[in-house]
């Protein structure tokens, strides 16, 4: 065959190759370029030509070789692409179904809120202090300026283990333990379980508080408001306002109840805030001088403020949980709402 | 405390402020209003009418035609009632009136006679005899003859008043009295305050008829006044007094008893009236002797050993401050009354009341604290009312005993001290003026403010109390937010314990476990239900003296009870599968009954139901233990676990057991059979900071994988064998089990174990002979230690 015929033949063969003919393509390449391929044969035949024809003939053979090699390569790529396309088309899935193969565990909403609050206070220089859940009367009451038989004891129905040992009714007991152990300046939060002999639609006998305590020179009631204002904005959003109402706790003086503006309606009144525009959030105040003195801190030198946040209440408000019992039922469907 | 606005208005002019506005203002000075009880609104257009004429209806035997004067006019009303006669005052529902049952009164014709309205009975007005006499009678309510014609019936019935239910904080027992609350409101509204009338006429009969008064326990009864009232007329108290008592939740009884209750509400001073004829000799305030008993007004007998008593020379008359004895109350034939007003120490009343299990309005009031002043004012107010209502003749002599009146508390402070606590600047004039309005006498001595506190304000004992009283009226909205600019910087951080606990929870979350919370107290039946041995440590539970119920009456020593109850609750609700954990405290008593505080230990409990098998719980436990150190197990003897599917852990501060729940425990908790639990005490593991992981160089050499299958006896622990293989050469990077097979081609009592070994050269590739050497030593190890034969 002459060059023309070889070219025409090769082009025809290439044309005939179809998708699954990678092997045929390999054979064609061998036929053309292999050790005993036609082009190789022509190349070998050059030596028999007269010298003046050699350059011209050699160039023609070589040109054809380059051209055909290029075409083969193109064909190779095309075939490979077709093969992949075919594979892809065979891998059709029903994308509408699910086959979950791992589960994400849920952290209890109360823990989530507790972590968030902790994050805020730790970032503001508070340590986290753990205090016993079973306490003595001294730490839970007497050191907090509630002597035996004081009417303030009626504010909290107490579970007793014996006359002197009880289940703490407030995390405030942690204040005393901390002040006994460390010297001011002090900043701490004490989150944990508290217990009251109380069980109705709005109370659970076990619930959670987070006590806060700051003791230093020059601490003021305005500093308390600043600390709680920052906390309220962190939890409920930047536009949140807080307000103080006078109240009474034996271990603070002055004592205040703290309300936050309703995060849901921003004060115009809705179901969340019972149309008042405000949500009752926590109790706070300036640490009573007797409490400081009882812990060996000079009340003329140091002031302090303290607050007690109801974690369950904040969780319920934030997560729109309308029944405190849900917090303790551990229903999987409930838990999975808080992923 | 119930505060009827009409009563409040007696002592302070509140103008036209609405109940809601007043409530909001009360809240701003520290008195939360729990409820505004509005006047009744279900009766409209009913007035008092006087029957001027009554004649039989011409066309009916049972009907009467009345002419009734309703003030503005005289109307004709036809009635079927048979108890009305000329001159009676009756409630008249005029045309247009609305009644509680929804009836709307329209002009009507009854058998040809026009009727413009309806006379009402008590039930039609929604009242009974407790509100007004005759209201329970089936017929028309006949009102007292002196009723005001044309007056709205709600006023006549005393049901037109708004009552505020005010919550009084424990530091303000003085405000448990209407007058003192009125004084606060007068300051709040800047209106003058008027004291109730305290004057009365007396008669002189000499002092010899007065019983003497002697207090033996002056620390428990610091002041006692007795007065005598003669020629007592016991009758019903006037309607206005009965209405007010009723609005405050007290049942009217008779004039004298009602006056003592009225004074309790108004002045805050409990009083007790004794029939003089039962007092033998003098009054002694003393403690009861061993074996002494008294029958109280409630008809029950109480042992009064060591209890403070009001006694005469022969017998106890009353339990001081709590309740009178049965023979010493007021009887219809009582002629002379001995009226007691006293100050009893509050904590003793509280203690005694709880000890003997008897409470009363009086003891409730004393528990909160009655101030020194109220004793005299209360006594005087009662006498003034006795005089006003003409209940008897007041003897001028007074018998009393007690300690010297206490001195008024004096607090020396400065404007600067007060402002330094508050953080805002308030000028001195404002401070002085606010304090003075509250009855606190303030004198300036240079910079010092000398504040003399009235005896009624026993709550004020240091300058922060004054700061609070200033702020109450100055306004808490004036407190601004500052950010502790003048205090020290402090370092905030989580304790190692909390940080570790958080990491454990994070790990469990990534393992797909949901966190649950259970109460810290459990049922005392828990140990039995968990099949615990008689001497099991978990049986040493700490009981609560006053539990809410038996189910939650002992402190938990384990978390399994709560876990299993939670799983069972979910199963009962047809929730399919659970993978739960709780990280909580258990309470370990060194000794029972408890002498010192128990240990509070951190326990991790995992519970899996329909969500995996033994190996699931094992891998979860392995992941957790792996955070703290090497993983190692031994056989478990935990009674609550399946004896064939349970392991024990005791390493690096973690102690516990895990595995399949014992089938009997499943039955006890109403659980399906495939429940797996882990119970690990991780207290000690949480104390040390977890080490930061360190990098070890990755080899650049290709690993070599070789598979092996060996046959061993069925009883061989494959896990142990694989662990042993790992120790053969440091080049063994991993040993992976891929099949355990028993059956065809394997002899009875044997199993085939197939596993793949990955060898990891470090510096240079392994030669074939090196690979063979390692594989041979593996085969040698399995054969020598586990009797394995190459398959």
Short mmCIF file of C-alpha atoms in Angstrom, two decimals, chain B residues 216-217 220 284-294 302-311 315-320 348 352 355:
data_model
loop_
_atom_site.label_atom_id
_atom_site.label_comp_id
_atom_site.label_asym_id
_atom_site.label_seq_id
_atom_site.Cartn_x
_atom_site.Cartn_y
_atom_site.Cartn_z
CA UNK B 216 -41.59 34.35 133.56
CA UNK B 217 -39.90 34.09 130.15
CA UNK B 220 -39.92 34.73 124.70
CA UNK B 284 -48.65 33.98 134.20
CA UNK B 285 -46.70 33.72 130.99
CA UNK B 286 -44.61 30.62 131.59
CA UNK B 287 -43.44 27.41 129.97
CA UNK B 288 -45.56 24.30 130.27
CA UNK B 289 -44.45 21.62 132.73
CA UNK B 290 -43.80 17.98 131.90
CA UNK B 291 -47.12 16.20 131.39
CA UNK B 292 -49.13 19.41 131.19
CA UNK B 293 -51.83 19.39 128.50
CA UNK B 294 -54.34 21.80 127.08
CA UNK B 302 -51.94 19.19 122.99
CA UNK B 303 -49.01 18.27 125.24
CA UNK B 304 -47.41 21.56 126.22
CA UNK B 305 -44.23 20.51 127.99
CA UNK B 306 -41.74 23.36 127.51
CA UNK B 307 -44.25 25.30 125.40
CA UNK B 308 -44.88 28.95 126.24
CA UNK B 309 -48.31 29.29 127.83
CA UNK B 310 -50.68 31.92 129.04
CA UNK B 311 -51.79 30.44 132.33
CA UNK B 315 -54.31 26.00 134.71
CA UNK B 316 -53.05 26.83 131.24
CA UNK B 317 -55.42 29.17 129.41
CA UNK B 318 -53.81 29.42 125.99
CA UNK B 319 -50.82 28.35 123.92
CA UNK B 320 -49.07 31.69 123.75
CA UNK B 348 -40.16 30.46 119.35
CA UNK B 352 -43.57 25.65 118.81
CA UNK B 355 -43.43 21.09 117.10
#
